[in-house]
mmCIF file of C-alpha atoms in Angstrom:
data_model
loop_
_atom_site.group_PDB
_atom_site.id
_atom_site.type_symbol
_atom_site.label_atom_id
_atom_site.label_comp_id
_atom_site.label_asym_id
_atom_site.label_seq_id
_atom_site.Cartn_x
_atom_site.Cartn_y
_atom_site.Cartn_z
ATOM 1 C CA MET K 1 316.237 117.719 171.932
ATOM 2 C CA PHE K 2 319.115 116.685 169.582
ATOM 3 C CA LYS K 3 319.269 113.336 167.748
ATOM 4 C CA ILE K 4 321.460 111.993 164.980
ATOM 5 C CA LEU K 5 320.371 108.910 163.097
ATOM 6 C CA ARG K 6 323.667 107.621 162.035
ATOM 7 C CA ASN K 7 324.634 105.938 158.657
ATOM 8 C CA GLY K 8 321.234 104.647 157.417
ATOM 9 C CA GLN K 9 320.164 103.984 153.836
ATOM 10 C CA CYS K 10 317.989 107.053 153.317
ATOM 11 C CA TYR K 11 314.984 107.114 150.995
ATOM 12 C CA THR K 12 313.516 110.588 151.113
ATOM 13 C CA PRO K 13 311.522 108.805 149.484
ATOM 14 C CA TYR K 14 314.289 109.114 146.795
ATOM 15 C CA ASN K 15 317.417 107.002 147.307
ATOM 16 C CA LYS K 16 320.006 109.308 148.761
ATOM 17 C CA GLY K 17 322.462 106.520 149.810
ATOM 18 C CA CYS K 18 323.990 106.172 153.326
ATOM 19 C CA ASN K 19 323.496 109.374 155.314
ATOM 20 C CA ASP K 20 322.986 110.823 158.695
ATOM 21 C CA ILE K 21 319.789 112.765 159.636
ATOM 22 C CA ALA K 22 320.010 115.350 162.338
ATOM 23 C CA ILE K 23 316.770 116.031 164.310
ATOM 24 C CA VAL K 24 316.383 119.226 166.337
ATOM 25 C CA SER K 25 313.151 119.297 168.456
ATOM 26 C CA ASP K 26 310.345 118.333 166.037
ATOM 27 C CA ARG K 27 312.061 119.100 162.721
ATOM 28 C CA ILE K 28 314.725 117.582 160.416
ATOM 29 C CA TYR K 29 317.749 119.981 160.850
ATOM 30 C CA SER K 30 319.897 118.400 158.081
ATOM 31 C CA LEU K 31 320.625 115.277 156.012
ATOM 32 C CA ASP K 32 324.226 114.654 155.041
ATOM 33 C CA ARG K 33 327.060 112.172 154.915
ATOM 34 C CA ARG K 34 328.400 112.934 158.282
ATOM 35 C CA ILE K 35 326.852 115.213 160.838
ATOM 36 C CA GLU K 36 328.404 116.220 164.218
ATOM 37 C CA PHE K 37 326.990 118.463 166.855
ATOM 38 C CA ASN K 38 330.370 119.417 168.312
ATOM 39 C CA GLY K 39 330.286 121.036 171.676
ATOM 40 C CA LEU K 40 326.712 120.217 172.413
ATOM 41 C CA LYS K 41 325.663 118.069 175.378
ATOM 42 C CA ASP K 42 322.962 115.449 175.417
ATOM 43 C CA VAL K 43 323.048 114.569 171.704
ATOM 44 C CA GLU K 44 321.428 111.120 171.148
ATOM 45 C CA ILE K 45 323.311 109.123 168.543
ATOM 46 C CA ILE K 46 321.159 106.348 167.054
ATOM 47 C CA ASP K 47 322.958 103.705 164.911
ATOM 48 C CA CYS K 48 321.019 103.011 161.778
ATOM 49 C CA SER K 49 323.647 100.896 160.007
ATOM 50 C CA SER K 50 321.796 98.076 158.195
ATOM 51 C CA LYS K 51 318.591 100.011 158.311
ATOM 52 C CA ILE K 52 316.419 101.892 155.859
ATOM 53 C CA ILE K 53 315.292 105.362 156.742
ATOM 54 C CA CYS K 54 312.252 106.839 155.085
ATOM 55 C CA PRO K 55 309.382 109.209 155.826
ATOM 56 C CA GLY K 56 306.539 108.114 158.079
ATOM 57 C CA ILE K 57 303.558 106.725 156.285
ATOM 58 C CA ILE K 58 300.655 108.955 155.449
ATOM 59 C CA ASP K 59 297.340 107.105 155.412
ATOM 60 C CA GLN K 60 294.455 109.263 154.116
ATOM 61 C CA HIS K 61 291.662 106.695 154.728
ATOM 62 C CA VAL K 62 291.242 105.468 158.259
ATOM 63 C CA HIS K 63 288.026 104.679 160.251
ATOM 64 C CA ILE K 64 289.413 106.056 163.550
ATOM 65 C CA LEU K 65 285.958 106.010 165.162
ATOM 66 C CA GLY K 66 285.508 102.478 163.851
ATOM 67 C CA GLY K 67 283.578 101.376 160.774
ATOM 68 C CA GLY K 68 281.011 98.724 160.242
ATOM 69 C CA GLY K 69 277.504 98.543 161.715
ATOM 70 C CA GLU K 70 276.028 97.045 158.570
ATOM 71 C CA GLU K 71 275.105 93.872 160.419
ATOM 72 C CA GLY K 72 273.467 95.439 163.396
ATOM 73 C CA PRO K 73 274.828 97.265 166.513
ATOM 74 C CA SER K 74 277.111 94.370 167.483
ATOM 75 C CA SER K 75 279.071 94.748 164.220
ATOM 76 C CA ARG K 76 280.168 98.326 164.966
ATOM 77 C CA VAL K 77 283.959 98.362 165.017
ATOM 78 C CA PRO K 78 285.520 99.846 168.140
ATOM 79 C CA GLU K 79 287.583 103.032 168.055
ATOM 80 C CA LEU K 80 291.212 102.928 166.888
ATOM 81 C CA MET K 81 294.059 103.000 169.564
ATOM 82 C CA LEU K 82 297.404 104.785 169.275
ATOM 83 C CA THR K 83 299.491 101.667 168.750
ATOM 84 C CA ASP K 84 297.160 100.325 166.117
ATOM 85 C CA ILE K 85 298.598 103.264 164.126
ATOM 86 C CA THR K 86 302.244 103.467 165.239
ATOM 87 C CA THR K 87 302.908 99.731 164.864
ATOM 88 C CA ALA K 88 301.810 100.259 161.307
ATOM 89 C CA GLY K 89 304.437 102.867 160.666
ATOM 90 C CA VAL K 90 301.837 105.583 160.170
ATOM 91 C CA THR K 91 302.601 109.110 161.389
ATOM 92 C CA THR K 92 299.796 111.121 159.663
ATOM 93 C CA LEU K 93 296.295 110.055 158.886
ATOM 94 C CA VAL K 94 292.862 111.244 157.708
ATOM 95 C CA GLY K 95 289.846 110.041 159.405
ATOM 96 C CA VAL K 96 286.543 109.100 157.723
ATOM 97 C CA LEU K 97 282.989 108.283 158.842
ATOM 98 C CA GLY K 98 281.932 105.943 156.095
ATOM 99 C CA VAL K 99 278.440 104.411 155.674
ATOM 100 C CA ASP K 100 277.224 104.967 159.333
ATOM 101 C CA ASP K 101 276.478 108.636 160.032
ATOM 102 C CA ILE K 102 273.586 107.730 162.191
ATOM 103 C CA THR K 103 275.234 106.202 165.356
ATOM 104 C CA ARG K 104 278.470 108.176 164.606
ATOM 105 C CA ASN K 105 278.819 111.821 163.544
ATOM 106 C CA MET K 106 281.210 114.529 162.624
ATOM 107 C CA GLY K 107 281.526 115.840 166.221
ATOM 108 C CA GLY K 108 282.672 112.430 167.392
ATOM 109 C CA LEU K 109 285.075 112.126 164.390
ATOM 110 C CA VAL K 110 286.720 115.509 165.080
ATOM 111 C CA ALA K 111 286.830 114.743 168.838
ATOM 112 C CA LYS K 112 288.603 111.388 168.058
ATOM 113 C CA ALA K 113 291.114 113.100 165.738
ATOM 114 C CA GLN K 114 291.896 115.657 168.439
ATOM 115 C CA ALA K 115 292.339 112.868 170.945
ATOM 116 C CA LEU K 116 294.866 111.118 168.654
ATOM 117 C CA GLN K 117 296.610 114.423 168.016
ATOM 118 C CA THR K 118 297.179 114.743 171.722
ATOM 119 C CA GLU K 119 298.708 111.305 171.838
ATOM 120 C CA GLY K 120 301.124 112.311 169.048
ATOM 121 C CA ILE K 121 299.609 111.421 165.756
ATOM 122 C CA GLU K 122 299.061 114.066 163.126
ATOM 123 C CA THR K 123 295.429 113.846 162.261
ATOM 124 C CA TYR K 124 292.895 115.364 159.775
ATOM 125 C CA VAL K 125 289.437 114.336 158.763
ATOM 126 C CA TYR K 126 287.055 114.557 155.841
ATOM 127 C CA THR K 127 283.648 116.059 156.503
ATOM 128 C CA GLY K 128 280.854 113.789 155.255
ATOM 129 C CA SER K 129 279.843 110.237 154.785
ATOM 130 C CA TYR K 130 278.526 107.966 152.079
ATOM 131 C CA SER K 131 275.399 110.078 151.580
ATOM 132 C CA VAL K 132 274.662 113.216 149.610
ATOM 133 C CA PRO K 133 273.696 115.733 151.012
ATOM 134 C CA THR K 134 276.330 114.702 153.515
ATOM 135 C CA SER K 135 276.979 114.940 157.252
ATOM 136 C CA THR K 136 278.591 118.052 158.514
ATOM 137 C CA LEU K 137 279.711 119.772 161.711
ATOM 138 C CA THR K 138 278.658 123.336 161.123
ATOM 139 C CA GLY K 139 275.692 122.759 158.868
ATOM 140 C CA LYS K 140 277.542 123.434 155.566
ATOM 141 C CA VAL K 141 280.531 121.601 153.862
ATOM 142 C CA ILE K 142 282.077 124.995 152.829
ATOM 143 C CA THR K 143 282.183 126.297 156.455
ATOM 144 C CA ASP K 144 283.375 122.967 157.802
ATOM 145 C CA ILE K 145 286.381 123.062 155.556
ATOM 146 C CA ALA K 146 287.098 126.738 155.810
ATOM 147 C CA PHE K 147 286.747 127.132 159.574
ATOM 148 C CA VAL K 148 287.544 123.818 161.238
ATOM 149 C CA ASP K 149 291.368 123.111 161.403
ATOM 150 C CA LYS K 150 291.053 119.378 161.294
ATOM 151 C CA ILE K 151 288.689 119.246 158.243
ATOM 152 C CA ILE K 152 290.547 119.357 154.932
ATOM 153 C CA GLY K 153 287.988 118.082 152.436
ATOM 154 C CA THR K 154 284.885 115.893 151.951
ATOM 155 C CA GLY K 155 284.645 112.106 152.055
ATOM 156 C CA GLU K 156 284.155 109.278 151.758
ATOM 157 C CA ILE K 157 281.335 110.211 149.411
ATOM 158 C CA ALA K 158 279.908 106.922 147.846
ATOM 159 C CA ILE K 159 279.153 106.308 144.160
ATOM 160 C CA SER K 160 278.293 103.040 142.299
ATOM 161 C CA ASP K 161 277.382 101.291 145.559
ATOM 162 C CA TYR K 162 273.834 100.228 146.587
ATOM 163 C CA ARG K 163 274.702 101.610 150.054
ATOM 164 C CA SER K 164 275.175 105.176 148.526
ATOM 165 C CA SER K 165 272.379 107.703 148.349
ATOM 166 C CA HIS K 166 272.694 107.507 144.482
ATOM 167 C CA PRO K 167 273.514 111.209 144.096
ATOM 168 C CA THR K 168 272.769 112.915 140.792
ATOM 169 C CA THR K 169 275.474 114.779 138.829
ATOM 170 C CA SER K 170 273.832 118.062 139.987
ATOM 171 C CA MET K 171 274.184 116.993 143.615
ATOM 172 C CA LEU K 172 277.749 115.975 143.237
ATOM 173 C CA ARG K 173 278.533 119.240 141.461
ATOM 174 C CA THR K 174 277.098 121.259 144.310
ATOM 175 C CA LEU K 175 279.156 119.312 146.822
ATOM 176 C CA ALA K 176 282.290 119.589 144.752
ATOM 177 C CA SER K 177 281.675 123.382 144.547
ATOM 178 C CA GLU K 178 281.514 123.755 148.358
ATOM 179 C CA THR K 179 284.441 121.487 148.738
ATOM 180 C CA VAL K 180 286.839 123.377 146.472
ATOM 181 C CA LEU K 181 285.619 126.886 147.760
ATOM 182 C CA GLY K 182 286.038 125.785 151.345
ATOM 183 C CA GLY K 183 289.478 124.637 150.524
ATOM 184 C CA MET K 184 290.399 127.917 148.828
ATOM 185 C CA ILE K 185 288.971 130.091 151.760
ATOM 186 C CA GLY K 186 290.616 127.962 154.430
ATOM 187 C CA SER K 187 293.819 127.234 152.525
ATOM 188 C CA LYS K 188 293.161 123.463 152.863
ATOM 189 C CA ALA K 189 293.412 120.688 150.281
ATOM 190 C CA GLY K 190 289.732 120.973 149.356
ATOM 191 C CA ILE K 191 289.599 117.518 147.872
ATOM 192 C CA MET K 192 286.624 115.131 147.458
ATOM 193 C CA HIS K 193 287.569 111.606 148.638
ATOM 194 C CA VAL K 194 285.202 109.267 146.723
ATOM 195 C CA HIS K 195 284.254 105.707 147.665
ATOM 196 C CA VAL K 196 283.686 103.736 144.552
ATOM 197 C CA GLY K 197 281.739 100.508 145.071
ATOM 198 C CA ASP K 198 281.275 97.360 142.871
ATOM 199 C CA GLY K 199 278.280 98.908 141.035
ATOM 200 C CA LYS K 200 277.911 98.598 137.359
ATOM 201 C CA LYS K 201 278.789 102.280 136.634
ATOM 202 C CA GLY K 202 282.147 102.159 138.342
ATOM 203 C CA LEU K 203 283.832 105.578 137.874
ATOM 204 C CA SER K 204 281.288 106.829 135.396
ATOM 205 C CA PRO K 205 279.290 109.061 137.800
ATOM 206 C CA LEU K 206 282.617 110.875 138.729
ATOM 207 C CA LEU K 207 283.652 111.082 135.077
ATOM 208 C CA GLU K 208 280.268 112.536 134.011
ATOM 209 C CA LEU K 209 280.629 115.210 136.808
ATOM 210 C CA ILE K 210 284.201 116.142 135.503
ATOM 211 C CA ASN K 211 283.134 116.181 131.858
ATOM 212 C CA GLU K 212 280.057 118.362 132.597
ATOM 213 C CA SER K 213 281.815 120.937 134.782
ATOM 214 C CA ASP K 214 284.987 122.886 135.094
ATOM 215 C CA PHE K 215 286.360 121.181 138.193
ATOM 216 C CA PRO K 216 289.991 120.086 137.877
ATOM 217 C CA ALA K 217 290.289 116.241 137.839
ATOM 218 C CA HIS K 218 292.947 116.257 140.522
ATOM 219 C CA MET K 219 290.550 117.569 143.193
ATOM 220 C CA PHE K 220 288.865 114.158 143.195
ATOM 221 C CA VAL K 221 290.410 111.177 144.853
ATOM 222 C CA PRO K 222 288.487 107.995 144.132
ATOM 223 C CA THR K 223 289.466 105.099 146.295
ATOM 224 C CA HIS K 224 289.034 101.250 146.283
ATOM 225 C CA LEU K 225 289.971 101.212 142.627
ATOM 226 C CA ASN K 226 291.643 97.742 142.733
ATOM 227 C CA ARG K 227 288.418 96.109 144.030
ATOM 228 C CA ASN K 228 287.570 94.640 140.559
ATOM 229 C CA LYS K 229 289.337 94.513 137.134
ATOM 230 C CA GLU K 230 286.876 96.569 135.235
ATOM 231 C CA LEU K 231 287.110 99.489 137.657
ATOM 232 C CA PHE K 232 290.866 99.183 137.703
ATOM 233 C CA ASN K 233 290.985 99.641 133.886
ATOM 234 C CA GLN K 234 288.824 102.734 134.257
ATOM 235 C CA ALA K 235 291.294 104.017 136.873
ATOM 236 C CA MET K 236 294.191 103.733 134.577
ATOM 237 C CA ASP K 237 292.276 105.715 131.964
ATOM 238 C CA PHE K 238 291.447 108.269 134.700
ATOM 239 C CA VAL K 239 295.120 108.816 135.423
ATOM 240 C CA LYS K 240 295.825 109.533 131.772
ATOM 241 C CA GLN K 241 293.120 112.300 131.965
ATOM 242 C CA GLY K 242 294.973 113.949 134.882
ATOM 243 C CA GLY K 243 293.166 112.227 137.753
ATOM 244 C CA GLN K 244 294.472 111.050 141.060
ATOM 245 C CA ILE K 245 293.678 107.399 142.087
ATOM 246 C CA ASP K 246 293.903 105.590 145.388
ATOM 247 C CA LEU K 247 294.221 101.893 145.826
ATOM 248 C CA THR K 248 293.160 99.958 149.020
ATOM 249 C CA ALA K 249 295.486 97.620 150.893
ATOM 250 C CA GLY K 250 294.405 94.195 151.762
ATOM 251 C CA GLU K 251 292.492 93.390 148.596
ATOM 252 C CA THR K 252 292.318 89.616 148.143
ATOM 253 C CA SER K 253 289.241 89.102 145.952
ATOM 254 C CA GLU K 254 289.673 87.140 142.755
ATOM 255 C CA ARG K 255 287.618 89.913 141.058
ATOM 256 C CA GLY K 256 290.230 92.513 141.841
ATOM 257 C CA TYR K 257 294.000 93.008 142.177
ATOM 258 C CA SER K 258 296.065 93.019 145.365
ATOM 259 C CA VAL K 259 298.114 96.248 145.818
ATOM 260 C CA PRO K 260 301.415 94.556 144.742
ATOM 261 C CA ASP K 261 299.808 93.199 141.570
ATOM 262 C CA ALA K 262 298.064 96.558 140.915
ATOM 263 C CA ILE K 263 301.172 98.600 141.263
ATOM 264 C CA LYS K 264 303.020 96.177 138.991
ATOM 265 C CA LEU K 265 300.316 96.598 136.355
ATOM 266 C CA LEU K 266 300.406 100.362 136.584
ATOM 267 C CA ILE K 267 304.162 100.447 136.141
ATOM 268 C CA GLU K 268 303.884 98.006 133.111
ATOM 269 C CA ASN K 269 301.212 100.184 131.490
ATOM 270 C CA ASN K 270 303.399 103.358 131.956
ATOM 271 C CA ILE K 271 300.918 105.099 134.270
ATOM 272 C CA ASP K 272 302.050 108.168 136.024
ATOM 273 C CA MET K 273 303.032 106.951 139.563
ATOM 274 C CA ASN K 274 303.007 110.537 140.934
ATOM 275 C CA ARG K 275 299.174 110.264 140.716
ATOM 276 C CA VAL K 276 298.858 107.078 142.690
ATOM 277 C CA THR K 277 298.295 106.697 146.455
ATOM 278 C CA LEU K 278 297.674 103.771 148.802
ATOM 279 C CA THR K 279 295.432 103.670 151.860
ATOM 280 C CA SER K 280 294.552 101.054 154.418
ATOM 281 C CA ASP K 281 290.806 101.578 154.951
ATOM 282 C CA GLY K 282 291.953 100.709 158.344
ATOM 283 C CA ASN K 283 289.499 99.841 161.225
ATOM 284 C CA GLY K 284 286.694 99.361 158.767
ATOM 285 C CA SER K 285 284.615 96.187 158.595
ATOM 286 C CA MET K 286 285.792 93.582 156.158
ATOM 287 C CA PRO K 287 283.110 91.127 155.156
ATOM 288 C CA TYR K 288 283.974 87.466 154.790
ATOM 289 C CA GLY K 289 282.108 84.356 153.657
ATOM 290 C CA GLY K 290 279.471 82.924 155.943
ATOM 291 C CA GLY K 291 278.380 86.396 157.156
ATOM 292 C CA ASP K 292 281.285 86.849 159.537
ATOM 293 C CA THR K 293 282.893 90.287 159.662
ATOM 294 C CA GLY K 294 286.459 91.054 160.304
ATOM 295 C CA VAL K 295 288.345 94.357 160.892
ATOM 296 C CA GLY K 296 290.655 95.849 158.366
ATOM 297 C CA LYS K 297 294.079 96.619 159.781
ATOM 298 C CA VAL K 298 296.018 99.844 159.324
ATOM 299 C CA SER K 299 299.047 97.626 159.354
ATOM 300 C CA GLN K 300 297.867 95.995 156.113
ATOM 301 C CA LEU K 301 299.259 99.066 154.271
ATOM 302 C CA LEU K 302 302.873 98.365 155.283
ATOM 303 C CA ASP K 303 302.370 94.648 154.672
ATOM 304 C CA ASP K 304 301.371 95.389 151.086
ATOM 305 C CA ILE K 305 304.390 97.894 150.666
ATOM 306 C CA ARG K 306 306.614 94.955 151.803
ATOM 307 C CA SER K 307 305.164 92.574 149.436
ATOM 308 C CA CYS K 308 305.609 95.189 146.580
ATOM 309 C CA ILE K 309 309.240 95.378 147.303
ATOM 310 C CA LEU K 310 310.205 91.944 148.628
ATOM 311 C CA GLN K 311 307.851 89.638 146.581
ATOM 312 C CA ASN K 312 307.194 91.715 143.377
ATOM 313 C CA LYS K 313 310.576 93.259 143.307
ATOM 314 C CA LEU K 314 309.232 96.692 142.569
ATOM 315 C CA ASP K 315 311.351 99.772 142.763
ATOM 316 C CA ILE K 316 311.381 101.007 146.319
ATOM 317 C CA GLU K 317 311.220 104.643 145.457
ATOM 318 C CA LEU K 318 308.063 104.244 143.406
ATOM 319 C CA VAL K 319 306.329 102.216 146.132
ATOM 320 C CA LEU K 320 307.306 104.562 148.921
ATOM 321 C CA LYS K 321 306.148 107.612 147.034
ATOM 322 C CA THR K 322 302.530 106.338 147.105
ATOM 323 C CA VAL K 323 302.400 106.663 150.913
ATOM 324 C CA THR K 324 304.627 109.637 151.431
ATOM 325 C CA VAL K 325 305.240 112.483 149.074
ATOM 326 C CA ASN K 326 302.271 111.661 146.739
ATOM 327 C CA ALA K 327 299.848 111.573 149.688
ATOM 328 C CA ALA K 328 301.318 114.757 151.145
ATOM 329 C CA LYS K 329 300.827 116.669 147.935
ATOM 330 C CA VAL K 330 297.221 115.400 147.585
ATOM 331 C CA LEU K 331 296.579 116.616 151.064
ATOM 332 C CA LYS K 332 298.469 119.834 150.690
ATOM 333 C CA LEU K 333 300.819 118.882 153.427
ATOM 334 C CA PHE K 334 303.998 118.879 151.360
ATOM 335 C CA PRO K 335 306.902 119.722 152.108
ATOM 336 C CA ARG K 336 306.161 119.591 155.826
ATOM 337 C CA LYS K 337 305.135 116.055 155.450
ATOM 338 C CA GLY K 338 305.874 113.119 153.182
ATOM 339 C CA VAL K 339 309.679 113.876 152.702
ATOM 340 C CA LEU K 340 312.971 113.796 154.568
ATOM 341 C CA GLN K 341 314.573 117.119 153.970
ATOM 342 C CA GLU K 342 315.695 120.161 155.928
ATOM 343 C CA GLY K 343 312.796 121.909 157.686
ATOM 344 C CA SER K 344 310.296 118.994 157.312
ATOM 345 C CA ASP K 345 308.634 117.455 160.341
ATOM 346 C CA ALA K 346 310.743 114.689 161.789
ATOM 347 C CA ASP K 347 308.267 111.986 160.934
ATOM 348 C CA ILE K 348 310.665 109.135 160.377
ATOM 349 C CA LEU K 349 310.280 105.356 159.847
ATOM 350 C CA VAL K 350 313.316 103.114 160.392
ATOM 351 C CA LEU K 351 313.067 99.697 158.803
ATOM 352 C CA ASN K 352 315.231 96.618 158.966
ATOM 353 C CA LYS K 353 316.740 95.954 155.632
ATOM 354 C CA GLY K 354 316.164 92.227 155.426
ATOM 355 C CA ASP K 355 312.363 91.950 155.987
ATOM 356 C CA LEU K 356 311.437 95.629 156.148
ATOM 357 C CA SER K 357 310.045 95.198 159.657
ATOM 358 C CA ILE K 358 309.796 98.312 161.765
ATOM 359 C CA ASP K 359 312.781 99.009 163.987
ATOM 360 C CA LYS K 360 311.946 102.611 165.051
ATOM 361 C CA LEU K 361 309.323 105.228 164.527
ATOM 362 C CA PHE K 362 309.631 108.912 165.220
ATOM 363 C CA ILE K 363 306.729 111.418 165.136
ATOM 364 C CA LYS K 364 307.890 115.045 165.146
ATOM 365 C CA GLY K 365 311.141 113.849 166.625
ATOM 366 C CA GLU K 366 309.641 111.821 169.417
ATOM 367 C CA LYS K 367 310.258 108.122 169.616
ATOM 368 C CA PHE K 368 307.139 105.968 169.533
ATOM 369 C CA ILE K 369 308.611 102.614 168.429
ATOM 370 C CA ASP K 370 312.119 101.315 169.423
ATOM 371 C CA ASN K 371 313.524 97.867 168.491
ATOM 372 C CA GLY K 372 310.066 97.022 167.045
ATOM 373 C CA VAL K 373 308.302 97.672 170.398
ATOM 374 C CA PRO K 374 305.976 100.575 171.245
ATOM 375 C CA VAL K 375 307.518 102.889 173.890
ATOM 376 C CA LYS K 376 304.555 105.140 174.028
ATOM 377 C CA ARG K 377 300.928 104.067 174.388
ATOM 378 C CA GLY K 378 297.582 105.732 174.397
ATOM 379 C CA ARG K 379 295.751 106.824 177.405
ATOM 380 C CA PHE K 380 293.549 103.654 177.592
ATOM 381 C CA GLU K 381 296.109 101.125 176.441
ATOM 382 C CA GLN K 382 297.731 98.762 178.804
#
């Protein structure tokens, strides 16, 4: 019931120096230089000296049902397990369908999200898939978002990709209208999470939609924007126009930028880092040479965060914001999520200072990782 994380270097994600954090039940009770629960029994004191304490990671693009399927039935990626998520430091995620809405569907996506929620992860989903008109649970995007608790927006809607349905501006406008209205009626984020492929037009279909309508730019979250250099340049311009951009972890193509290099370039170009988020695209298929297909790991997100800080020497606050407070604000979960402050959910990641490896992970005050080892596993995990 009562826990005190003692004397850790606290990033809320802003650097607050060495502090204690008190957890009562599933919430953060206080953050201060020295906290004592005098007179109370069964207070667990957890020494966090030589540790970094930060909010749990929010990953707004995860194929929890499994991605893939583009090389036949045997290429369908299996469903995600609990420890695939917790060992990556993720405490909140958003599930997506992706390209395959034939062998997978919204009913399955919502059910998987509910299963992971039961096991301890805070989960949400986008309604839809690559195609427009898109997949839904209730038959309409607006009612999905307004009435289904787990559904907070649409995604991942594909543009500039031969695998997309090549939607017209009019079709995207209708979808955006249902998305934003569903969000308003249901008090949800009401965002459109947009998959941008390697096609020649890049962000242009989205820019045309915004320029020819009255939708606010920030309701659209285009992703994979570090996949090639031309697209990345468009992304920087989009931020200057008030847009939100999302970069994908694990990018290694020579045509694009890795997350550490992309973040460095954004900072050097004075881009507003409050409008930048990172996601893993975890559990989706990753094509390699020779026709083989690998699986994207949720843990690649934390790997890239480490590289930003340890190899590229980037400011830890700026980097952490992309997967905490920035993401929470995009998803309309702030201040309950994405920040360490009084009253927020006790979603807390404890890292070892030297290599930024995971020492502990708490989700709503419950310990899921201890000394780098999972202490809670999913129902079907050994």
